[in-house]
XYZ file of C-alpha atoms in Angstrom:
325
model
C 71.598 208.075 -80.199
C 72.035 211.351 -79.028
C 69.365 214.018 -78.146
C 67.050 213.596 -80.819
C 67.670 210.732 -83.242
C 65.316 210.544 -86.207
C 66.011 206.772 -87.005
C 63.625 204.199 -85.197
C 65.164 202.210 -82.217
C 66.815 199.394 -82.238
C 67.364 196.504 -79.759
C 71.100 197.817 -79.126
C 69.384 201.076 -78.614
C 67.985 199.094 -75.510
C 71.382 197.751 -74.782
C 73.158 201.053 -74.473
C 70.212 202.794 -72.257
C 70.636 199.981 -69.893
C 74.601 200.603 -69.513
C 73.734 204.293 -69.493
C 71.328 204.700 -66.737
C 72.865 201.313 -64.789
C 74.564 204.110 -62.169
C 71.409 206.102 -61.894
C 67.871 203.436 -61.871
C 67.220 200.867 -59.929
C 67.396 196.998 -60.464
C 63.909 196.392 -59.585
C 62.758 193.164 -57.793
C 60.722 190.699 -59.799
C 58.300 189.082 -57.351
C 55.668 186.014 -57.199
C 52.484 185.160 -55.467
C 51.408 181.654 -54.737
C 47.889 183.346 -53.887
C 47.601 185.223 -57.221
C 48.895 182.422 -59.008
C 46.212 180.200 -57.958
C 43.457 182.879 -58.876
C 44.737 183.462 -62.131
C 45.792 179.572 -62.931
C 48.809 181.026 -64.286
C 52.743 181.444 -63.253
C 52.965 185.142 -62.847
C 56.262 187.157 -62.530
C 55.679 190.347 -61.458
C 58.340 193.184 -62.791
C 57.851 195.712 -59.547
C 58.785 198.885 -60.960
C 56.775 200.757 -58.587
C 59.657 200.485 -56.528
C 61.645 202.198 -59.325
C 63.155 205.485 -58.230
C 60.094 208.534 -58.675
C 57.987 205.337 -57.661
C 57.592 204.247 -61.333
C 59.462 202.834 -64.804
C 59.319 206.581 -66.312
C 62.714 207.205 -64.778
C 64.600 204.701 -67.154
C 63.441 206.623 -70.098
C 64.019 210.004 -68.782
C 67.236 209.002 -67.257
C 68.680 208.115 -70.251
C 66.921 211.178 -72.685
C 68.926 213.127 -70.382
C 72.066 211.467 -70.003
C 72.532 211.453 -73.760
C 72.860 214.947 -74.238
C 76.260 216.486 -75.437
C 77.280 218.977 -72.761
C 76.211 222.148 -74.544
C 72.593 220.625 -75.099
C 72.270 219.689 -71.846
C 73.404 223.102 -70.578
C 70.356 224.693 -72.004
C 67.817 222.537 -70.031
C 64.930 220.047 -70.754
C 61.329 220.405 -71.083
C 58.260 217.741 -71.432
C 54.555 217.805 -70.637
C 53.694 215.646 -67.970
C 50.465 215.325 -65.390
C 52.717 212.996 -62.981
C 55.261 210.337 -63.635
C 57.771 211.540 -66.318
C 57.337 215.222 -65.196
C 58.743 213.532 -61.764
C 61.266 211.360 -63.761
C 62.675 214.227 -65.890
C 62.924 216.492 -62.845
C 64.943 213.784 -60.953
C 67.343 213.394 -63.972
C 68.058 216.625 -64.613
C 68.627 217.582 -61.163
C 71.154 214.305 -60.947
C 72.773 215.913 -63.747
C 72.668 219.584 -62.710
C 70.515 220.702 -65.556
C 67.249 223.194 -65.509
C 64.197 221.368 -65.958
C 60.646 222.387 -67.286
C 57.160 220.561 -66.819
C 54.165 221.630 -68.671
C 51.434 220.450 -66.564
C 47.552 220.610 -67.591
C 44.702 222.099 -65.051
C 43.384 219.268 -63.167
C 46.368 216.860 -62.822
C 46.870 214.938 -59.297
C 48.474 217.345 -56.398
C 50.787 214.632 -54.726
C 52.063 213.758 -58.308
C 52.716 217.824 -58.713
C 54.030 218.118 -55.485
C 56.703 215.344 -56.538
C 57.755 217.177 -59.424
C 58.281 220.012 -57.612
C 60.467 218.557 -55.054
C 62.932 217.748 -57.802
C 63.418 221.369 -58.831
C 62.007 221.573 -62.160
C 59.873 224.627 -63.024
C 55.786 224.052 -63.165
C 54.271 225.792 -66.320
C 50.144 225.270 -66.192
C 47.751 225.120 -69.242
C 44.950 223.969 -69.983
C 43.881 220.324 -70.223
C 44.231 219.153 -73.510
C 46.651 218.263 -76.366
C 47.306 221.362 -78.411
C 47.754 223.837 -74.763
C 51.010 221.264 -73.582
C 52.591 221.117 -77.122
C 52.122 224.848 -77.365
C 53.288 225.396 -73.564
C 56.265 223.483 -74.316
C 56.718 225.095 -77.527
C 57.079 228.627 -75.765
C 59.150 227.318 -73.207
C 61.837 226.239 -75.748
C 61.487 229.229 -77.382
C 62.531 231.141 -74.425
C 64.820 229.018 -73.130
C 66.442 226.738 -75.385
C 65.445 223.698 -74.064
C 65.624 220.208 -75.639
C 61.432 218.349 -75.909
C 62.089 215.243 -73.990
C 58.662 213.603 -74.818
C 56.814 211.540 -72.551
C 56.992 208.878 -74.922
C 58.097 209.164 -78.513
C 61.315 210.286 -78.020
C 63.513 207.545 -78.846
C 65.937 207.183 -75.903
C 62.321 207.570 -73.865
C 61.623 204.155 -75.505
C 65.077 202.975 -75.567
C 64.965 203.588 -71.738
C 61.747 202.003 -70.910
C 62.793 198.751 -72.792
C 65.742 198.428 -69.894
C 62.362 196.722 -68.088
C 62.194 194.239 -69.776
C 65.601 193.457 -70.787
C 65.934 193.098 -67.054
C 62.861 190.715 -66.710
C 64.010 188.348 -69.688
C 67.225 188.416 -68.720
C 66.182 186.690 -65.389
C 63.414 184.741 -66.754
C 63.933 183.930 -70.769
C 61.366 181.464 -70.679
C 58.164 183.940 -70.429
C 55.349 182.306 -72.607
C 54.034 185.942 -73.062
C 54.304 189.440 -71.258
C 51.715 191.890 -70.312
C 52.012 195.912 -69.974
C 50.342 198.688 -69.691
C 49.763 200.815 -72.946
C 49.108 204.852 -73.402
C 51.639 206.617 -75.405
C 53.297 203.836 -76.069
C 56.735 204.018 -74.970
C 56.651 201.454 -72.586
C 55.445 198.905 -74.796
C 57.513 199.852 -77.603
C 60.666 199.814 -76.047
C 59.822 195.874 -74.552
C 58.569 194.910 -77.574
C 62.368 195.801 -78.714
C 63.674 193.811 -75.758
C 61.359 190.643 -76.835
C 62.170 190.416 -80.219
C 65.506 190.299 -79.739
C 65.598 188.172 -76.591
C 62.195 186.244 -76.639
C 60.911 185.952 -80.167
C 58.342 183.074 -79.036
C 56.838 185.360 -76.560
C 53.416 186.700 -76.987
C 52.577 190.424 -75.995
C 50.158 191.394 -74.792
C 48.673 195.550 -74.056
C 46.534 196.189 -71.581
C 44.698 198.898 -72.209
C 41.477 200.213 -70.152
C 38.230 200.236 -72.185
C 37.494 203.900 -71.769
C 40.705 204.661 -73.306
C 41.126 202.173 -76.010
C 42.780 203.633 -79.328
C 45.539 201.574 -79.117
C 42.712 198.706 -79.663
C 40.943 200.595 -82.278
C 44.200 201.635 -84.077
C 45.202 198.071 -84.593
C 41.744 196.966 -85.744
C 41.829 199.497 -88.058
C 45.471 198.889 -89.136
C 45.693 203.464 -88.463
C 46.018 205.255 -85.544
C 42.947 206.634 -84.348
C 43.027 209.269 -82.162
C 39.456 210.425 -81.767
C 38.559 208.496 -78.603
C 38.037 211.061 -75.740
C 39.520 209.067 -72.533
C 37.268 208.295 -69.780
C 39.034 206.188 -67.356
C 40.426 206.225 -63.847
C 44.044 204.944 -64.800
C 45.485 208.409 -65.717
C 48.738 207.280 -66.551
C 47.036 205.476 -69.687
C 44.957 208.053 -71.151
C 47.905 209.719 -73.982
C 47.119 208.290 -77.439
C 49.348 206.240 -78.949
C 52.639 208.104 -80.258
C 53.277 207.112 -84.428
C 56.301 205.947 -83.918
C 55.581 203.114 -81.111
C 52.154 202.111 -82.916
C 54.922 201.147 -86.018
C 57.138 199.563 -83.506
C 54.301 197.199 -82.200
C 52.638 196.689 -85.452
C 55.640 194.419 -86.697
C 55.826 193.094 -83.123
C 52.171 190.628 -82.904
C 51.802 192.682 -79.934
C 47.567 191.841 -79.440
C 45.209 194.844 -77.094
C 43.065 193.723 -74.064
C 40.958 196.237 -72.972
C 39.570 196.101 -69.130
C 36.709 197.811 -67.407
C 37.859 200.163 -64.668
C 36.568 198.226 -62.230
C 38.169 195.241 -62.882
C 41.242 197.517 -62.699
C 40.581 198.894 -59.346
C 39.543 194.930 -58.566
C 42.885 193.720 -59.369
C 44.356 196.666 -57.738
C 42.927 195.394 -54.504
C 43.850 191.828 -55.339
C 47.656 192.793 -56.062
C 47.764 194.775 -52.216
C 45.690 192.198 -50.049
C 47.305 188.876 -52.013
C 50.263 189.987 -53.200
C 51.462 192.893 -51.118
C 52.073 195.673 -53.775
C 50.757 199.138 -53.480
C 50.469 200.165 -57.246
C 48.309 203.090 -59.265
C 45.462 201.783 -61.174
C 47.330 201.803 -64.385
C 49.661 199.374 -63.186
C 46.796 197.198 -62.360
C 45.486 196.602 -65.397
C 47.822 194.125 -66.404
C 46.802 191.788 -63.680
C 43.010 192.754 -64.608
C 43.945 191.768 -68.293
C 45.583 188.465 -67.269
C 42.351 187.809 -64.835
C 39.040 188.614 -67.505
C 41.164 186.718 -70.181
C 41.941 183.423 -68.311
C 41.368 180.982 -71.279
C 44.703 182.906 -73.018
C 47.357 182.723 -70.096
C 46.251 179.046 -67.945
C 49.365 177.228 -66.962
C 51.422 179.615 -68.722
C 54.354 181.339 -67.357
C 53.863 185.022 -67.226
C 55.390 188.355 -66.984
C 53.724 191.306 -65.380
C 55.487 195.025 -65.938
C 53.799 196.881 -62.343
C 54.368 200.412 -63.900
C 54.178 202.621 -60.610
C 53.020 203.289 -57.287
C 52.058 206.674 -56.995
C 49.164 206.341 -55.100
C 46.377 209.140 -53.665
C 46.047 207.260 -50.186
C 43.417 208.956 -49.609
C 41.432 208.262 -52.254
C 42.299 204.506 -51.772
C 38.672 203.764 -49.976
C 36.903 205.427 -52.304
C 38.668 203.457 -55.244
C 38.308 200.264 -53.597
C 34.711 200.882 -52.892
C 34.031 200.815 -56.796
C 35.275 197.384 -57.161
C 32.861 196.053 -54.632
């Protein structure tokens, strides 16, 4: 692929991100927890990719959107709209490759995660919080600049990218009974649905998805996207709707939606930092809260966990905690 490919991904779409970015991301560690595997009654793996570099798995996909551009494309800058993690991720890539960089960022969005943008070089353009003022931001800027979109998660080598994940965690552990990750966009769990059907065809996956945010459960009822929900939910990093391209990817995939309250996110949040000593946002939590309010599906099984970042407000922590109890 190169820039922007109109044919779907493939599993050696997956293969060639991973050889791509393999100078740039990180190997992340896959860790256990005797303590969390006794509360859960299940063998969890978790893929720690808060420790990824920008603190989360977004870097894979923008690593690689911008890695693939021919030299003249790439010379002319990218732009996305971002309110934290692949704003940070693009930045980071383009500034490893010497390239202008331009974030779209909505009123409202988290300082620290602005701040980390920022520090990256790219260039902050604000709009208003909602759908139509990023797309028309970003719109502008590439009319002024020449820019190529690298979306947060439909472009394909975004989903390519984010699939290196999992490759990594079924390359280390191909027996997985099923996998759980976070869903928003989309892009994550596209791109390791790629990685499982290729790799782990037996494995069940599994979206967690938090319950004021849930189209990717109503889409799949319904068999259509459905984009009317208005999110409500703390886990910010899970409150895009679901891109067309990754709800196709996953429909042929079995992949099945468990939607969690936000405070059994911000309970397993706790759980994953007291028992099993990782810091992660509340989006990356809700994987563990999935595995946890759905114990029936995942006893005795052998699991894998994606942890999708670690960008935490620290000083928000007691306040977060506080609603779990």
């Amino acid at each position: 692929m190169n820039a922007i490919d109109n044919n779907p991904p493939r599993f050696t779409d997956v293969l060639i991100a991973a050889a791509r970015i393999a100078a740039h991301a990180r190997l992340t560690p896959i860790a256990t927890s005797r303590s969390l595997d006794a509360i859960s009654g299940a063998h969890l793996h978790f893929k720690c990719e808060q420790l990824q570099r920008v603190g989360a798995f977004k870097f894979r996909g923008a690593c690689n959107a911008v890695f693939a551009l021919d030299a003249d494309t790439a010379s002319r800058g990218v732009v996305t709209h971002s309110s934290g993690n692949h704003g940070a991720a693009l930045a980071l890539a383009a500034q490893l490759r010497g390239i202008a960089c331009h974030v779209v960022v909505p009123e409202g969005a988290v300082l620290s995660k602005l701040e980390a943008i920022e520090a990256s070089g790219a260039v902050l353009h604000r709009c208003a919080a909602n759908l139509s003022a990023r797309e028309a931001a970003c719109a502008s800027v590439q009319a002024d600049t020449g820019a190529t979109l690298v979306h947060p998660y439909t472009t394909l080598e975004v989903i390519a990218g984010q699939g290196t994940a999992a490759l990594e965690l079924l390359t280390a552990h191909p027996d997985l009974d099923t996998l759980v990750v976070p869903v928003g966009g989309g892009g994550l769990a596209a791109g390791t649905a790629l990685a499982m059907q290729a790799l782990a065809p037996r494995c069940q996956l599994y979206l967690a998805e938090p319950a004021g945010a849930d189209d990717a459960a109503r889409s799949f009822a319904r068999g259509v996207l459905d984009h009317d929900v208005v999110p409500d939910t703390i886990c910010d990093g899970l409150r895009a709707g679901m891109g067309a391209i990754n709800f196709e990817i996953l429909g042929s995939s079995n992949a099945r939606v468990l939607t969690v309250e936000d405070v059994q996110t911000i309970a397993a949040m706790r759980l994953l930092w007291s028992r099993g000593k990782q810091l992660v946002e509340p989006s990356s939590a809700t994987v563990l809260a999935a595995v946890l309010a759905n114990s029936a599906l995942f006893e005795g099984r052998k699991v894998g966990l994606i942890l999708t970042g670690g960008n935490v407000d620290l000083d928000a922590l007691p306040q977060l905690f506080a609603l779990a109890g």
